[in-house]
Each structure stands twice: as structure tokens, then as C-alpha cells.
Short mmCIF file of C-alpha atoms in Angstrom, two decimals:
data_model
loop_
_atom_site.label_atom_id
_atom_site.label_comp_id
_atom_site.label_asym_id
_atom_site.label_seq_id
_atom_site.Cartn_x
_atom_site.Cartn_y
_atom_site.Cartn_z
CA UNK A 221 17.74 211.13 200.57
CA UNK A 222 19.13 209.91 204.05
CA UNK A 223 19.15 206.56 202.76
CA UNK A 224 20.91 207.46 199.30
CA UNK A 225 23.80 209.23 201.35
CA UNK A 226 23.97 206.60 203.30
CA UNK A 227 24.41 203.68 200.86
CA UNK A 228 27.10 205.88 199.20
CA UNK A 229 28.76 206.02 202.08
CA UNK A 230 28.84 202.41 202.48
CA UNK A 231 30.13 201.94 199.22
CA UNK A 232 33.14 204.40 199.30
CA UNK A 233 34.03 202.62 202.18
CA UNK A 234 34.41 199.27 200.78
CA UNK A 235 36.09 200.36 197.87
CA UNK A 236 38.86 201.95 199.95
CA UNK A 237 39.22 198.67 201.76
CA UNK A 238 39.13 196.86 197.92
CA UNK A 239 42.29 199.41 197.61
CA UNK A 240 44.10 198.51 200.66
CA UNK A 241 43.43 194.46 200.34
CA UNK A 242 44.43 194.98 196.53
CA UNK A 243 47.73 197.03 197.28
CA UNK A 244 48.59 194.47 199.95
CA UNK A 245 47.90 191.03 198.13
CA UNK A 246 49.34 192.90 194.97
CA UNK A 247 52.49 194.80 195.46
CA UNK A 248 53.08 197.82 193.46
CA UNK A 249 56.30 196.06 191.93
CA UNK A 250 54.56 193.72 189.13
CA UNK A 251 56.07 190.32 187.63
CA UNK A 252 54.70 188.94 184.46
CA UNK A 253 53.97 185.14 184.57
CA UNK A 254 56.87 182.86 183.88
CA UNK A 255 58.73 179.77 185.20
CA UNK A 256 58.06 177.95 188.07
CA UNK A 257 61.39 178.97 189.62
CA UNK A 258 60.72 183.11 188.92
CA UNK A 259 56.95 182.55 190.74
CA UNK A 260 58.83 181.23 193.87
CA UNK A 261 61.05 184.26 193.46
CA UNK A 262 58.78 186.72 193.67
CA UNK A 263 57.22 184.61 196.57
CA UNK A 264 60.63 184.99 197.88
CA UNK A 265 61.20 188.34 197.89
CA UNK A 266 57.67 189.28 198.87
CA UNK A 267 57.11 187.64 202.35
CA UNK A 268 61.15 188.41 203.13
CA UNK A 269 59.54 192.27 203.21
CA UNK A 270 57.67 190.82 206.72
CA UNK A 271 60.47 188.74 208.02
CA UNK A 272 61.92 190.19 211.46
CA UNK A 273 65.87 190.49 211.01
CA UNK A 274 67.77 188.20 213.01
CA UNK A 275 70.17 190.82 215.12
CA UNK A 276 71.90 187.31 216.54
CA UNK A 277 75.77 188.65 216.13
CA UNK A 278 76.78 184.37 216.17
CA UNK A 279 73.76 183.78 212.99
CA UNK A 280 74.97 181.34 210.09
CA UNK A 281 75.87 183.27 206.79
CA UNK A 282 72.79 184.32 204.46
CA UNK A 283 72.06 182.28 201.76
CA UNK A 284 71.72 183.38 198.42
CA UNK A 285 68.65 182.45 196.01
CA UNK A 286 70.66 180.56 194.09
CA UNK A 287 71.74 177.89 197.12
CA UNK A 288 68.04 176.50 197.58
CA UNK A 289 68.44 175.06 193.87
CA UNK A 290 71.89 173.87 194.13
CA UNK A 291 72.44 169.86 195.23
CA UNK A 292 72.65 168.94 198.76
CA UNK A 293 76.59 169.03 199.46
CA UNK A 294 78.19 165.42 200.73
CA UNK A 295 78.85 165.65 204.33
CA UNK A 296 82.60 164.13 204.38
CA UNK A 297 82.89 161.83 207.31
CA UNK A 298 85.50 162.27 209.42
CA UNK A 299 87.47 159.24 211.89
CA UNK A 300 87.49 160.51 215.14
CA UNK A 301 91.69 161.25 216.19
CA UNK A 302 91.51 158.28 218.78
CA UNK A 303 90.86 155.53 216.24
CA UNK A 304 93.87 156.49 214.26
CA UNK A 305 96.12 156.26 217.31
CA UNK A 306 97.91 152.72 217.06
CA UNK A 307 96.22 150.39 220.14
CA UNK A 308 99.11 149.53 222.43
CA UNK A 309 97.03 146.84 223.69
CA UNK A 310 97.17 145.46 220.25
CA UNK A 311 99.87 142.09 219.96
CA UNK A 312 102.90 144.37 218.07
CA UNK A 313 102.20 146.51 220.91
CA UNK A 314 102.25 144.51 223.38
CA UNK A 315 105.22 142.41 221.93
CA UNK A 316 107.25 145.88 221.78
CA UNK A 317 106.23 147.07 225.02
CA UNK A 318 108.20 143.82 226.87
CA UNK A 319 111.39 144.12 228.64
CA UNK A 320 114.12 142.10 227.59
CA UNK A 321 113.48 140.25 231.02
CA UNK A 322 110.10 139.68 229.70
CA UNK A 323 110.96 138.29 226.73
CA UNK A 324 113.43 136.29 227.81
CA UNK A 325 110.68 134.59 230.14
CA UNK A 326 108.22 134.15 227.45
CA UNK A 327 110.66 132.42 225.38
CA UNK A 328 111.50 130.09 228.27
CA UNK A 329 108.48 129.06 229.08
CA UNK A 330 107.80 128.11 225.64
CA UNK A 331 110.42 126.01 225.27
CA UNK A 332 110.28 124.76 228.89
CA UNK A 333 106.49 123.87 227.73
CA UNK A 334 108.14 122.13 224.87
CA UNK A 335 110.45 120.00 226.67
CA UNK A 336 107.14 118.87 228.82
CA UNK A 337 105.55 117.94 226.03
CA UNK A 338 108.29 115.58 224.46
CA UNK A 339 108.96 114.05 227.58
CA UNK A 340 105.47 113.45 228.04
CA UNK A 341 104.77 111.65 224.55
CA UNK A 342 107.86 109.28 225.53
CA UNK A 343 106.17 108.81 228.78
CA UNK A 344 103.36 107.75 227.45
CA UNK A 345 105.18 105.40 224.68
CA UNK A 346 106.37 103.07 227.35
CA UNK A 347 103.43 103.14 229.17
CA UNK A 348 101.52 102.16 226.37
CA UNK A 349 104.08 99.52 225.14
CA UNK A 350 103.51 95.90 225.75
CA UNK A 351 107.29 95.21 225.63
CA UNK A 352 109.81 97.60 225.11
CA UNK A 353 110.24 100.52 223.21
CA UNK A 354 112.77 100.59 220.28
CA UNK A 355 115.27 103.76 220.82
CA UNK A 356 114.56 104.93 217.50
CA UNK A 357 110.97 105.90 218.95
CA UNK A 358 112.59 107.70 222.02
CA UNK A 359 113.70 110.20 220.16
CA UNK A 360 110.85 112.21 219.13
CA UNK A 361 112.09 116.18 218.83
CA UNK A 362 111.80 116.97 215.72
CA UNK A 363 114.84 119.41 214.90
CA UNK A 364 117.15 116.04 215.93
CA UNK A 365 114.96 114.01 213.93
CA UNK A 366 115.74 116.10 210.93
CA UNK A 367 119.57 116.71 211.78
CA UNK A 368 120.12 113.21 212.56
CA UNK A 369 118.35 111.65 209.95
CA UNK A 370 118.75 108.24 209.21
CA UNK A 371 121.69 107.79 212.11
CA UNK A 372 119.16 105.53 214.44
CA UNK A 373 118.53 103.03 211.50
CA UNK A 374 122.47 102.63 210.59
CA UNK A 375 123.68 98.94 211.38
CA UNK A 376 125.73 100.30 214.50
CA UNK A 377 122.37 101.85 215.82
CA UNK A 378 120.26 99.02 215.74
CA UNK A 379 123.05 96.55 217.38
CA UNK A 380 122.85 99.37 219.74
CA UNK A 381 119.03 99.35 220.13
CA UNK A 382 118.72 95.38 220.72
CA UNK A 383 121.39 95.45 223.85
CA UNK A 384 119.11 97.88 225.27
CA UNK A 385 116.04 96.33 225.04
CA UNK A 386 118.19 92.80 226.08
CA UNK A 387 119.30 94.74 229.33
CA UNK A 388 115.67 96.27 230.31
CA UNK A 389 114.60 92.89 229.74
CA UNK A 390 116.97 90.44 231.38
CA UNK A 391 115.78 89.54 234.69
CA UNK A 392 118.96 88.90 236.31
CA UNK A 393 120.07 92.76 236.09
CA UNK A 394 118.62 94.57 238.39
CA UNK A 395 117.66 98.75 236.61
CA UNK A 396 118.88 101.17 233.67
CA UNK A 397 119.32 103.63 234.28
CA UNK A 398 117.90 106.60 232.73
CA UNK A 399 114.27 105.37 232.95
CA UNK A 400 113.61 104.42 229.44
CA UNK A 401 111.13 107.66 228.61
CA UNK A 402 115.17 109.85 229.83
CA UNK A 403 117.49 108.05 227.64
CA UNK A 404 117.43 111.14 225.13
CA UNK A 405 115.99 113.54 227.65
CA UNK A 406 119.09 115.79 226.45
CA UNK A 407 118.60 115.93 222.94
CA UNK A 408 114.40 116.18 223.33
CA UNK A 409 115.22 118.80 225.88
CA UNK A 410 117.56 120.88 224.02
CA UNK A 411 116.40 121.54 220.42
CA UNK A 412 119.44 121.08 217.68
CA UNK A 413 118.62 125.00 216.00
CA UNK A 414 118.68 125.96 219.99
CA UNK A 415 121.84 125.07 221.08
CA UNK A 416 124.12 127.18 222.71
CA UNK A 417 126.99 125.70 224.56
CA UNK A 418 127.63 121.87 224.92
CA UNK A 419 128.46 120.29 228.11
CA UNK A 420 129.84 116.73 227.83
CA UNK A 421 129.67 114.15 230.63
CA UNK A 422 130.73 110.36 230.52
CA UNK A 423 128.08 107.80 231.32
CA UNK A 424 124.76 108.05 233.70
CA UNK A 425 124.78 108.67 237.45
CA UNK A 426 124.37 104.54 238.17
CA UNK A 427 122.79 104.89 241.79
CA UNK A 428 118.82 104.67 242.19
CA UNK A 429 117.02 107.73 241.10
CA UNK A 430 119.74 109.85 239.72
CA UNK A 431 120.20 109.81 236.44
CA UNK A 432 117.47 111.96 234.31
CA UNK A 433 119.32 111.96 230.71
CA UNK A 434 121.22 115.23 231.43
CA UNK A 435 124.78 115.25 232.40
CA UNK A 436 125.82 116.12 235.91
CA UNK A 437 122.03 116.22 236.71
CA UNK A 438 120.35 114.67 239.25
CA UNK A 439 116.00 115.49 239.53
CA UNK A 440 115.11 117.76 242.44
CA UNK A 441 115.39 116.12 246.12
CA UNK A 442 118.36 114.02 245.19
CA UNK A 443 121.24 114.13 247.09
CA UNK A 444 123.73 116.45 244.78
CA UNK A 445 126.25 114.63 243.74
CA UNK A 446 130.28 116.01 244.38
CA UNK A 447 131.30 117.10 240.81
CA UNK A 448 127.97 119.07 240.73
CA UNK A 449 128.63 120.64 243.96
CA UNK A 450 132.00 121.60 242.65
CA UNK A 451 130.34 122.80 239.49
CA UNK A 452 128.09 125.37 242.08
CA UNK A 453 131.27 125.90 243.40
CA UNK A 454 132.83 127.62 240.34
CA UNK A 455 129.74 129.50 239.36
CA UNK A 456 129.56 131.46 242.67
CA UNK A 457 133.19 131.92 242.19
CA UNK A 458 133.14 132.94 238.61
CA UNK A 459 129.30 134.97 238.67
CA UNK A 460 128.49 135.62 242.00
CA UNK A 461 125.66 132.72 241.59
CA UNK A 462 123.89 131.55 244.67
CA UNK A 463 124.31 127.71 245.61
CA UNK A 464 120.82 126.19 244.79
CA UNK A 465 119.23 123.32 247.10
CA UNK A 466 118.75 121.10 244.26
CA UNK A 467 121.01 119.79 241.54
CA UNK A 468 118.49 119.84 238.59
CA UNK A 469 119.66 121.27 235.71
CA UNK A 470 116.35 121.61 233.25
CA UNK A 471 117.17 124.83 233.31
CA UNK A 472 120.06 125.35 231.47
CA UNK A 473 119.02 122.52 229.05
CA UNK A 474 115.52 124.52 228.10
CA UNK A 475 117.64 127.83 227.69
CA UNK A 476 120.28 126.13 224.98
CA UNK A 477 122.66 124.39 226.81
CA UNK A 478 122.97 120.39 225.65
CA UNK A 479 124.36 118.44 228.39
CA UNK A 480 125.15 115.13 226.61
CA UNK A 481 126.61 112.21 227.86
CA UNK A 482 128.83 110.31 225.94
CA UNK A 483 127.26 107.18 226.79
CA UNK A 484 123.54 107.48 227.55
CA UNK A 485 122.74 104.24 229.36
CA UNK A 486 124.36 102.17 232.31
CA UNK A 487 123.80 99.54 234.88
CA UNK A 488 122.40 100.04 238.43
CA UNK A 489 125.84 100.56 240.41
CA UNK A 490 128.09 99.13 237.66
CA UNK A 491 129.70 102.38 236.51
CA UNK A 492 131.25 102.00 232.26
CA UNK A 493 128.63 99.21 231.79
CA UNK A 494 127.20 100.12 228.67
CA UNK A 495 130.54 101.70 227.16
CA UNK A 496 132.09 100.43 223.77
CA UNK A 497 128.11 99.23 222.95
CA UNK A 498 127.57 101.88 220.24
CA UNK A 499 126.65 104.72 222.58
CA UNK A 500 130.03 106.61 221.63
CA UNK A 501 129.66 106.30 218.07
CA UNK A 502 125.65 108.05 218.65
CA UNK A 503 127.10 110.67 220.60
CA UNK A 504 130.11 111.33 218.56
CA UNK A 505 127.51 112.10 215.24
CA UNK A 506 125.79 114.43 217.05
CA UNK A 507 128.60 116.65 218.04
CA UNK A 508 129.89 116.11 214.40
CA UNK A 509 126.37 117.16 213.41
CA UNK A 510 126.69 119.85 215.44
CA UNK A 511 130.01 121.00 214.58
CA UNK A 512 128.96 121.09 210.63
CA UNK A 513 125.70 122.23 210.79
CA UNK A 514 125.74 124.96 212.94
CA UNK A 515 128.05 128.00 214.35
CA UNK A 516 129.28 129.50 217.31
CA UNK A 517 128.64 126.91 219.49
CA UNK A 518 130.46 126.74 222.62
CA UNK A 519 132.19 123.60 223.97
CA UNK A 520 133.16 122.82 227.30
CA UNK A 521 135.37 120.14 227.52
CA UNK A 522 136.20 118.94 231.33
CA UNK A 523 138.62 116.03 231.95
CA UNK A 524 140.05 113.68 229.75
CA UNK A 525 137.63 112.06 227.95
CA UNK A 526 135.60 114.86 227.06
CA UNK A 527 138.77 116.50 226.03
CA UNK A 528 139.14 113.65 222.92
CA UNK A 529 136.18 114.85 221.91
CA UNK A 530 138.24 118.33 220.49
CA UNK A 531 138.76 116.00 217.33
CA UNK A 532 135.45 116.50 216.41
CA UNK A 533 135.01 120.25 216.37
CA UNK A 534 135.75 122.58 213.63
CA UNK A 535 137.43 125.13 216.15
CA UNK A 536 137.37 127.83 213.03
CA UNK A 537 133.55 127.76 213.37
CA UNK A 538 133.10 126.76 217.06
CA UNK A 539 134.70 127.52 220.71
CA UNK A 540 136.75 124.82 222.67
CA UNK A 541 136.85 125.52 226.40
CA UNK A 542 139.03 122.30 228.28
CA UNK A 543 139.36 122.51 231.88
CA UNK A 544 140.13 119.34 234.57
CA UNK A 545 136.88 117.02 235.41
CA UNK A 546 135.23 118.87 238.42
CA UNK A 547 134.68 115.79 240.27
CA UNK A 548 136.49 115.90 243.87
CA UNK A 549 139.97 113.72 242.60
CA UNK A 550 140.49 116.77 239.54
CA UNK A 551 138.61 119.99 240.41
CA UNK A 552 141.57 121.53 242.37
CA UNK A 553 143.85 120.76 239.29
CA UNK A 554 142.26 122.80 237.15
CA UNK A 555 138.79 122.91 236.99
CA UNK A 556 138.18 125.61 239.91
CA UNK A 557 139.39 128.78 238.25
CA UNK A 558 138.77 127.86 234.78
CA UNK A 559 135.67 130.94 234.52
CA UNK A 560 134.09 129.19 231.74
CA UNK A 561 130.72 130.29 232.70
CA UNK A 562 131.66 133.53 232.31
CA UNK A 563 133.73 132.75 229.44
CA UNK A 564 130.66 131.02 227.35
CA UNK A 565 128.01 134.22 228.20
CA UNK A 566 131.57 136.57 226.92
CA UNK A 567 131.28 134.39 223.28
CA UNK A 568 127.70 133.97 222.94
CA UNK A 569 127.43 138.19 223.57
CA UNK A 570 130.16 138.75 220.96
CA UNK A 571 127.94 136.92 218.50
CA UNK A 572 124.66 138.80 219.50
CA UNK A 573 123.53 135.50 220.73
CA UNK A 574 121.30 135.53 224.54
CA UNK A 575 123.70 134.61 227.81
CA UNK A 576 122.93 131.59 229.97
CA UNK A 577 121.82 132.88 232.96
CA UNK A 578 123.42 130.07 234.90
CA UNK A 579 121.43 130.70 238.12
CA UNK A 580 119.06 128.21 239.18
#
């Protein structure tokens, strides 16, 4: 009898803890059997009855039951603010960021590096000659090449070429001057779309070592001759410019200024000696070139001879300056006074063209 109420007692026991597992593993609330998506519904909402609520005040918004079926959304990528701020390191930044100074040096030293490099390929012509180099192959910048074309292979210009060559040759004179790699130093110098002002001289400098192919020029630890002192003269007069130590003139010609000589050639001490040889007829096509071709160009025109050159110029396109020959016989009788540098910046600025700065 002890045993019966004992095995009874057993038994009510485990089917109160059948009751408890069953209610727990099988909710009161009952779901048919469906589709896939209701079973993982009722998963759902069953084991969200034991979740512990998150009481975090900064939690992400609850999602509905609907969001776990719905397609991942595209994350959009964004460009981070700096990368859509222009670079100013970039080269239209750093071309806008220059001064005017600064640009104004860049563009010198191009055209200074420019100038090198034409005088160097007519170095290097006569070096390489084994007689002597035709003038037609001195001239080797391009712009002059194209504005003069066909003016080194006229009649006149050949004539011209073989006196030359005779006078380099003949051993009984003693130097030309320019050395042959200057003759057109002012024209390879000073590109024709550059120019800016013309200064016209006569012939070459005739003493050793002076002439360089520019007028009034003389190369760096040459005495300076007295119209170019005179010409310092007037520009501290006229700007304010300092007198330099040195009477080369590169400067000017890199920057736009052509400083032709009428004749481009002469003897050693025999001053005119290679005038009325073709040189005048040269010179006179390019300021006629000049005169047609471009604008605005400012002339300066000191003594007589440079003065007959006014013929040439179409003064309704172009500006004549004259003034008296600066050399120490004229200067006083007209020349000092004449503000011409001044004169030439006061034209080119009027035309929204760059001044010479006529410091050196």
C-alpha cells in the first residue's frame, strides 16, 4: 500500500512538470502551420517575450517585422568636403596666385632662355663650319624667318651675303665686327610678334670687343661708350633709373625692345665701312615689315639718319619719337630732355601693352 501511494505520487509529479514544460515550449497563443515567413514570426514574437528592454535613451529606432525582409538599402558614398575644394597648388592656381612682378619674371626668363638658345645654335654654326657661314643661316628665329620670308634670298641679299663672307675671309683686313654668330643678334634676340619699341642705331661699335649686334650696346666689362653714357644720363633724368656699371643692353632687347642697326656689319676701326653694301636695304624691310604687320609700335628716332627712317612708318598705326643723336657732339641739342623713356612706357600703357622697365 506504501508502495502504491508512493508510485502515485511519483507520477502526479511528473505530469505537473509535463504541464509546465508543455505550457512553456507551447504558448497558450496557438498558430496553425503555414509559410516559412509566418513560422519565423511566431519565432519572433515568442523569444521577444524574454528579451531584456534596452532602457539606452541614445538606442537606434525599432525595427519593424517587415524591415528584416526588405533589400539591403545602397549606402550612398559621399566625397569628403576637402577633395571638392579647388588645390591651389594645382598649375591654374598657382598661375593665378603670381604677382604681376612674378609674372613679369617668368615671362623674362623665358624669353631671356630663348635668346640663349638662338645665339647658341649660331654659335655652334660657325664653329662647326669649315668656311664661312652664309647670312641666310644666321638668322635662325623663327617669327623673323616667317615675317621676312624670302628677303635673304632676293638678288640684293645675296650680293650682300658674298661681301661678307669676302671680308671675313680676306686676309689683309684685319676683324668684323659683330662676331659672325652677333650679326643678327637683334632680330634673334627680339622676336618680330614681341616687339615693343624700336631703337635705331647706325653701324657697329668698330673697336675690339664692342659690338654684340645690338645698338648702343657694348657686352658687360667694356668700357661704356659716350652716347650710352648719355643715354644713362637721360633715364635717371627722365625715371629716376640708377646708372648701371655695365653698358649691356640684353635686357631691354629680351623684354621687346629691337635695337637695330641700320647697317649690321663694319670694319675693325674703319667706321661707315660696310655702308651702301645692301645692309640699308635689309634693315629698311624690316622696319617696313614692321610698320605693316604689326601695331602700336613705338619708334625712337635719334639724330639724323635715324630720323629718314620716319618714311617708313605708317604713323596712323605706329608712334614716331625724334630727338638729337645722344652721342657727346648732339645730346645737349636735343637729346637730353627729350623723356622718351617715359614717353614709350606712357604709349605702350595706353594700349594695355607691359612697360619697359628700363633699369638694368
Amino acid at each position: 500500500m506504501k508502495c502504491s501511494n508512493q508510485l502515485t505520487s511519483m507520477l502526479r509529479g511528473w505530469a505537473r512538470h509535463i504541464s509546465i514544460r508543455r505550457s512553456y515550449i507551447n504558448p497558450p497563443t496557438t498558430f496553425p502551420p503555414s509559410t516559412e515567413s509566418e513560422r519565423f514570426t511566431r519565432h519572433f514574437h515568442f523569444h521577444s517575450q524574454f528579451q531584456k528592454p534596452d532602457m539606452s535613451s541614445s538606442s537606434a529606432p525599432s525595427k519593424t517585422l517587415m524591415d528584416f525582409f526588405q533589400p539591403p538599402s545602397k549606402r550612398i558614398k559621399t566625397t569628403p568636403t576637402s577633395l571638392l575644394i579647388p588645390n591651389s597648388n594645382d598649375a591654374n592656381g598657382s598661375s593665378a596666385s603670381l604677382s604681376v612682378d612674378q609674372k613679369s619674371r617668368v615671362d623674362y626668363n623665358k624669353h631671356l632662355a630663348k635668346s640663349k638658345r638662338n645665339l647658341k645654335i649660331c654659335l655652334d654654326k660657325v664653329s662647326n663650319s669649315k668656311g664661312v657661314v652664309k647670312l641666310e643661316e644666321l638668322l635662325v628665329e623663327d617669327t623673323w624667318l616667317e615675317a621676312l620670308s624670302g628677303e635673304l634670298q632676293k638678288p640684293y641679299a645675296l650680293s650682300l651675303s658674298k661681301f661678307v663672307e669676302s671680308e671675313i675671309c680676306n686676309s689683309n683686313i684685319d676683324a668684323v665686327y659683330p662676331p659672325s654668330h652677333l650679326i643678327f643678334n637683334a632680330l634673334n634676340s627680339t622676336p618680330f610678334d614681341r616687339v615693343k619699341a624700336v631703337i635705331l642705331g647706325q653701324d657697329p661699335y668698330h673697336g675690339p670687343g664692342q659690338a654684340m649686334g645690338l645698338s648702343f650696346s657694348v657686352p658687360e666689362g667694356v668700357k661704356v661708350p659716350s652716347s650710352l653714357v648719355n643715354i644713362f644720363k637721360e633715364l635717371k633724368e627722365d625715371l629716376g633709373c640708377s646708372v648701371p656699371r655695365h653698358g649691356n643692353l640684353e635686357k631691354w632687347a629680351v623684354q621687346g625692345v629691337l635695337l637695330l642697326n641700320t647697317v649690321l656689319t663694319v670694319r675693325k676701326h674703319q667706321a661707315n665701312s660696310h655702308a651702301k653694301k645692301g645692309w640699308e636695304q635689309f634693315t629698311d624691310a624690316v622696319i617696313k615689315t614692321i610698320s605693316q604687320k604689326r601695331e602700336g609700335v613705338v619708334f625712337l628716332l635719334w639724330g639724323n639718319s635715324a630720323r629718314e627712317k620716319s618714311r617708313l612708318i605708317d604713323a596712323t598705326k605706329h608712334h614716331i619719337l625724334q630727338a638729337a643723336h645722344p652721342s657727346g657732339l648732339s645730346a645737349n641739342r636735343g637729346f637730353f630732355g627729350c623723356r622718351h623713356f617715359s614717353r614709350t612706357n606712357q604709349l605702350l600703357e595706353k594700349r594695355g601693352i607691359d612697360p619697359i622697365d628700363w633699369q638694368l
